[in-house]
PDB file of C-alpha atoms in Angstrom:
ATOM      1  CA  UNK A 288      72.949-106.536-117.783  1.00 49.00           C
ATOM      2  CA  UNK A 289      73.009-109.407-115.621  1.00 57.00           C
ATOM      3  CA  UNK A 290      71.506-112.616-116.641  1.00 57.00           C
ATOM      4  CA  UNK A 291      70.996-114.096-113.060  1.00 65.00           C
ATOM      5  CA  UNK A 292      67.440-113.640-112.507  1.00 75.00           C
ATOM      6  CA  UNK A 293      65.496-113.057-109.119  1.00 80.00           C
ATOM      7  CA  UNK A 294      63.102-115.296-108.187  1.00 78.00           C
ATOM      8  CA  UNK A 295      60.065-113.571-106.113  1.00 75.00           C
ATOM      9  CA  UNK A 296      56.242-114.076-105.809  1.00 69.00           C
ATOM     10  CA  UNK A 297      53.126-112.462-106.812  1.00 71.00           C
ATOM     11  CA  UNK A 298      52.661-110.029-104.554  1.00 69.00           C
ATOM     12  CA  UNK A 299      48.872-109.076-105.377  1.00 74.00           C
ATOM     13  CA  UNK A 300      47.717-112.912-104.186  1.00 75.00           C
ATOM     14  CA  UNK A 301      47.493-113.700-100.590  1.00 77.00           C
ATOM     15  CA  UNK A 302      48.989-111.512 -98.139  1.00 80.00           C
ATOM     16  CA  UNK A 303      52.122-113.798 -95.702  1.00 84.00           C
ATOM     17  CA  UNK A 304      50.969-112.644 -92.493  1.00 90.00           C
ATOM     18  CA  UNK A 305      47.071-114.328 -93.797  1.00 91.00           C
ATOM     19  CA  UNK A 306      49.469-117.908 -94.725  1.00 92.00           C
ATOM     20  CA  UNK A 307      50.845-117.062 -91.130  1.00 95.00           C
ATOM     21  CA  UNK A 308      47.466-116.516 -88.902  1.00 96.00           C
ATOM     22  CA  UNK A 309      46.263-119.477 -90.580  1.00 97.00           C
ATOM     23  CA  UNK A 310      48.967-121.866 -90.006  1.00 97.00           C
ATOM     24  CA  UNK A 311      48.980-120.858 -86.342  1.00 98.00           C
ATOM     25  CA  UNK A 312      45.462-121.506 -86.301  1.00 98.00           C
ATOM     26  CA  UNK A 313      45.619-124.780 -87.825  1.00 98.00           C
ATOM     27  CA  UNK A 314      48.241-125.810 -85.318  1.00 98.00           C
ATOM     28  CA  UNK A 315      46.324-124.363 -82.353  1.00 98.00           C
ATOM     29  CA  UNK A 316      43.201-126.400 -83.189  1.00 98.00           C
ATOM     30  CA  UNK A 317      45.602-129.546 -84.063  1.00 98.00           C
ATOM     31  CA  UNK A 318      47.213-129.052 -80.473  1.00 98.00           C
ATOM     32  CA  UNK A 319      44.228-128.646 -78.516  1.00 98.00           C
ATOM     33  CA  UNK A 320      41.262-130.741 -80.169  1.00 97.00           C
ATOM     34  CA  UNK A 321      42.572-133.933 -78.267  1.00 94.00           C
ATOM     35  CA  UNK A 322      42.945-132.158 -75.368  1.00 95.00           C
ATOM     36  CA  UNK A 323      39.068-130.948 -75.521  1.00 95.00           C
ATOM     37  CA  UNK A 324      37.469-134.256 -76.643  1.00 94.00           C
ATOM     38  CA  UNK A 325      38.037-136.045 -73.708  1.00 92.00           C
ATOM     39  CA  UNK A 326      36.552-133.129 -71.272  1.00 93.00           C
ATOM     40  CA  UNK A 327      33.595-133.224 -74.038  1.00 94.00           C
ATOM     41  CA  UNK A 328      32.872-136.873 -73.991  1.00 91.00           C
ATOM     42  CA  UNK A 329      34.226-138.629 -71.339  1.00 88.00           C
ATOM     43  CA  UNK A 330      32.717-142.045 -71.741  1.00 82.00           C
ATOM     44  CA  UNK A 331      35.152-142.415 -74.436  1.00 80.00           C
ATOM     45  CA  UNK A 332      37.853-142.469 -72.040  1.00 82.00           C
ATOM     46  CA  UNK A 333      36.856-145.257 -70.495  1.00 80.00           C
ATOM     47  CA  UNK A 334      38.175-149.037 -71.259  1.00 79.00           C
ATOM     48  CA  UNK A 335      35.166-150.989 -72.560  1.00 74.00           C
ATOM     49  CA  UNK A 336      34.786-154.684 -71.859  1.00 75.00           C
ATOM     50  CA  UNK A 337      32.488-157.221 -73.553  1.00 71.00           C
ATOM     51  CA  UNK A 338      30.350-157.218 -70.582  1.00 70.00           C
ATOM     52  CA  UNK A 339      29.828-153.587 -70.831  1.00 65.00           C
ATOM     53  CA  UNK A 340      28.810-153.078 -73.923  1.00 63.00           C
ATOM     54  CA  UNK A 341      25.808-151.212 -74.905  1.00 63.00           C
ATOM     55  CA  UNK A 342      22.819-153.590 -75.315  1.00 62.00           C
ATOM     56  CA  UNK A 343      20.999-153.473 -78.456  1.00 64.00           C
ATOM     57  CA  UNK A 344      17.912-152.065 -79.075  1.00 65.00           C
ATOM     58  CA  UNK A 345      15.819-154.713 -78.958  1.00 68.00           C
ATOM     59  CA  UNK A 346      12.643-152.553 -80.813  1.00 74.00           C
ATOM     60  CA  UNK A 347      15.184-152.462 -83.690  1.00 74.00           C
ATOM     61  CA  UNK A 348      13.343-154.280 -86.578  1.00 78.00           C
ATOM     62  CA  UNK A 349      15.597-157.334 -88.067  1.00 80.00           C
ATOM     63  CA  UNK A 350      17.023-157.518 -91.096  1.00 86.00           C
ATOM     64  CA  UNK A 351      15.487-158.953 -93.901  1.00 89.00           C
ATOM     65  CA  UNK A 352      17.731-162.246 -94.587  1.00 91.00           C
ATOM     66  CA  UNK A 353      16.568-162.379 -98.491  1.00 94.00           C
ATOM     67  CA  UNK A 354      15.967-158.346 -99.392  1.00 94.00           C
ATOM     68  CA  UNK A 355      15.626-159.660-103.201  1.00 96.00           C
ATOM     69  CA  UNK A 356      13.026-161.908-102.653  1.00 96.00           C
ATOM     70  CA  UNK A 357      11.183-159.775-100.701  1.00 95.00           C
ATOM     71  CA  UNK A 358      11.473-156.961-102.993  1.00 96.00           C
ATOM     72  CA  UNK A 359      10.483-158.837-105.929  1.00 97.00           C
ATOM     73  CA  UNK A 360       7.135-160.502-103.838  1.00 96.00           C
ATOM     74  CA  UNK A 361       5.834-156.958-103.054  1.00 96.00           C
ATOM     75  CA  UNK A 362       6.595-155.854-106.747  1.00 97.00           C
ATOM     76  CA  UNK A 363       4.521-158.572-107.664  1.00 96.00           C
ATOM     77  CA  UNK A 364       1.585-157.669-105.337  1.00 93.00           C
ATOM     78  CA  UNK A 365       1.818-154.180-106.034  1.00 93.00           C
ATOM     79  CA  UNK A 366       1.522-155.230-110.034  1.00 91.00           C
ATOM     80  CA  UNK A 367      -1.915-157.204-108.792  1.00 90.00           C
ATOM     81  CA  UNK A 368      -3.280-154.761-107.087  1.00 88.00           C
ATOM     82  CA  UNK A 369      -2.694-152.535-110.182  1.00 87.00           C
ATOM     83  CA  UNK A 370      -3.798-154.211-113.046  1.00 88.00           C
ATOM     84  CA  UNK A 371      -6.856-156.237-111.276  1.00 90.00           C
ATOM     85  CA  UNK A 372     -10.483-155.171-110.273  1.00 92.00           C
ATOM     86  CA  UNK A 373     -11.066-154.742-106.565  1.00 90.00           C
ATOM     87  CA  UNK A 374     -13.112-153.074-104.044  1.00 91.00           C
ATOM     88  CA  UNK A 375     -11.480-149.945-102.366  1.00 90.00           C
ATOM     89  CA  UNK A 376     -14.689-149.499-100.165  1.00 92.00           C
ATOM     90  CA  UNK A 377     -17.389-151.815-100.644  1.00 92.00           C
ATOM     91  CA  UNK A 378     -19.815-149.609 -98.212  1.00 94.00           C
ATOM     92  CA  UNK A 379     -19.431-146.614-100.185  1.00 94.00           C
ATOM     93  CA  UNK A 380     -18.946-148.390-104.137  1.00 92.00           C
ATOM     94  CA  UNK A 381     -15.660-147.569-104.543  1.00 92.00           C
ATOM     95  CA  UNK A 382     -13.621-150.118-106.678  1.00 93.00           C
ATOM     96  CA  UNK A 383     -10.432-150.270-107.936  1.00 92.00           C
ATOM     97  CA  UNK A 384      -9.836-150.167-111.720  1.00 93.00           C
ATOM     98  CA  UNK A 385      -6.509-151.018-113.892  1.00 92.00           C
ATOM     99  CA  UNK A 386      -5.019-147.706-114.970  1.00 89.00           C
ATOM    100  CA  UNK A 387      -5.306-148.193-118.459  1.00 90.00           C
ATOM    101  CA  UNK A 388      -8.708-148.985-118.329  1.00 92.00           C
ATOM    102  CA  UNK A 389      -9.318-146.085-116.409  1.00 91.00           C
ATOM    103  CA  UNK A 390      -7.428-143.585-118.841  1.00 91.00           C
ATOM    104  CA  UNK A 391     -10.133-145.231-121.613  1.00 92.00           C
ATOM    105  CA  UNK A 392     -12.821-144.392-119.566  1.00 91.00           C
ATOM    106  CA  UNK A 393     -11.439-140.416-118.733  1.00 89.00           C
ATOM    107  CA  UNK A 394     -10.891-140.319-122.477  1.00 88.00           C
ATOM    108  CA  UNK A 395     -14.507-141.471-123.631  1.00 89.00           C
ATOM    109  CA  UNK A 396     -16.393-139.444-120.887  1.00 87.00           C
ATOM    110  CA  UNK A 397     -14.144-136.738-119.672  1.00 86.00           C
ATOM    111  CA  UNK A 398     -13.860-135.094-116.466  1.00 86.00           C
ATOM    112  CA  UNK A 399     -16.872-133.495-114.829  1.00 84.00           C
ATOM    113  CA  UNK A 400     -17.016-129.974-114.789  1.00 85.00           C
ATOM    114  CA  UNK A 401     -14.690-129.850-117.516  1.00 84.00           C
ATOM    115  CA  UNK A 402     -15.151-129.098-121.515  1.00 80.00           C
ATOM    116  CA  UNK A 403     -15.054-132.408-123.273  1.00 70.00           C
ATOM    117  CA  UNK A 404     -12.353-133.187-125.621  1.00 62.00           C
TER     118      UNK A 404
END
């Protein structure tokens, strides 16, 4: 017996001419991709100078030069709203309760139409 051994591959895993097709197709696509983007956008072609630059959209909002500050004042008047007593709609009676009071009142009366606890 010999003990040089012969080194092969696993020949149930993926077929060479597969590893071929797709290495010619990577290739292809590498070759002609900067080829097609020019034809595709061809403003990008084109040297741009200050003065041509795209204006900015001037119905873009601006942005916020403190975000935390602003963050933390409309935390604090959405925590007013909902922990104080206000009218929703004064025409119709409509007010606007804390949350846990109005858990305390769905607890002591219920929900019409529905069996009481």
């Amino acid at each position: 017996m010999s003990d040089s051994k012969r080194f092969d591959y696993e020949r149930s895993d993926v077929g060479l001419h597969l590893v071929g097709w797709l290495a010619a197709g990577l290739a292809t696509f590498v070759a002609v991709t900067p080829l097609v983007l020019p034809v595709m956008f061809p403003l990008s072609t084109k040297p741009m100078t200050p003065a041509s630059r795209p204006a900015l959209s001037s119905d873009a909002p601006p942005l916020d030069e403190a975000p935390r500050a602003t963050l933390q004042t409309t935390r604090d008047g959405q925590a007013k709203i909902e922990r104080g007593y206000g009218w929703t709609d004064k025409t119709r009676g409509e007010v606007r309760i804390p949350i846990d009071r109005a858990i305390d009142i769905l607890l002591r009366k219920g929900l019409p139409g529905w069996p009481s606890p």
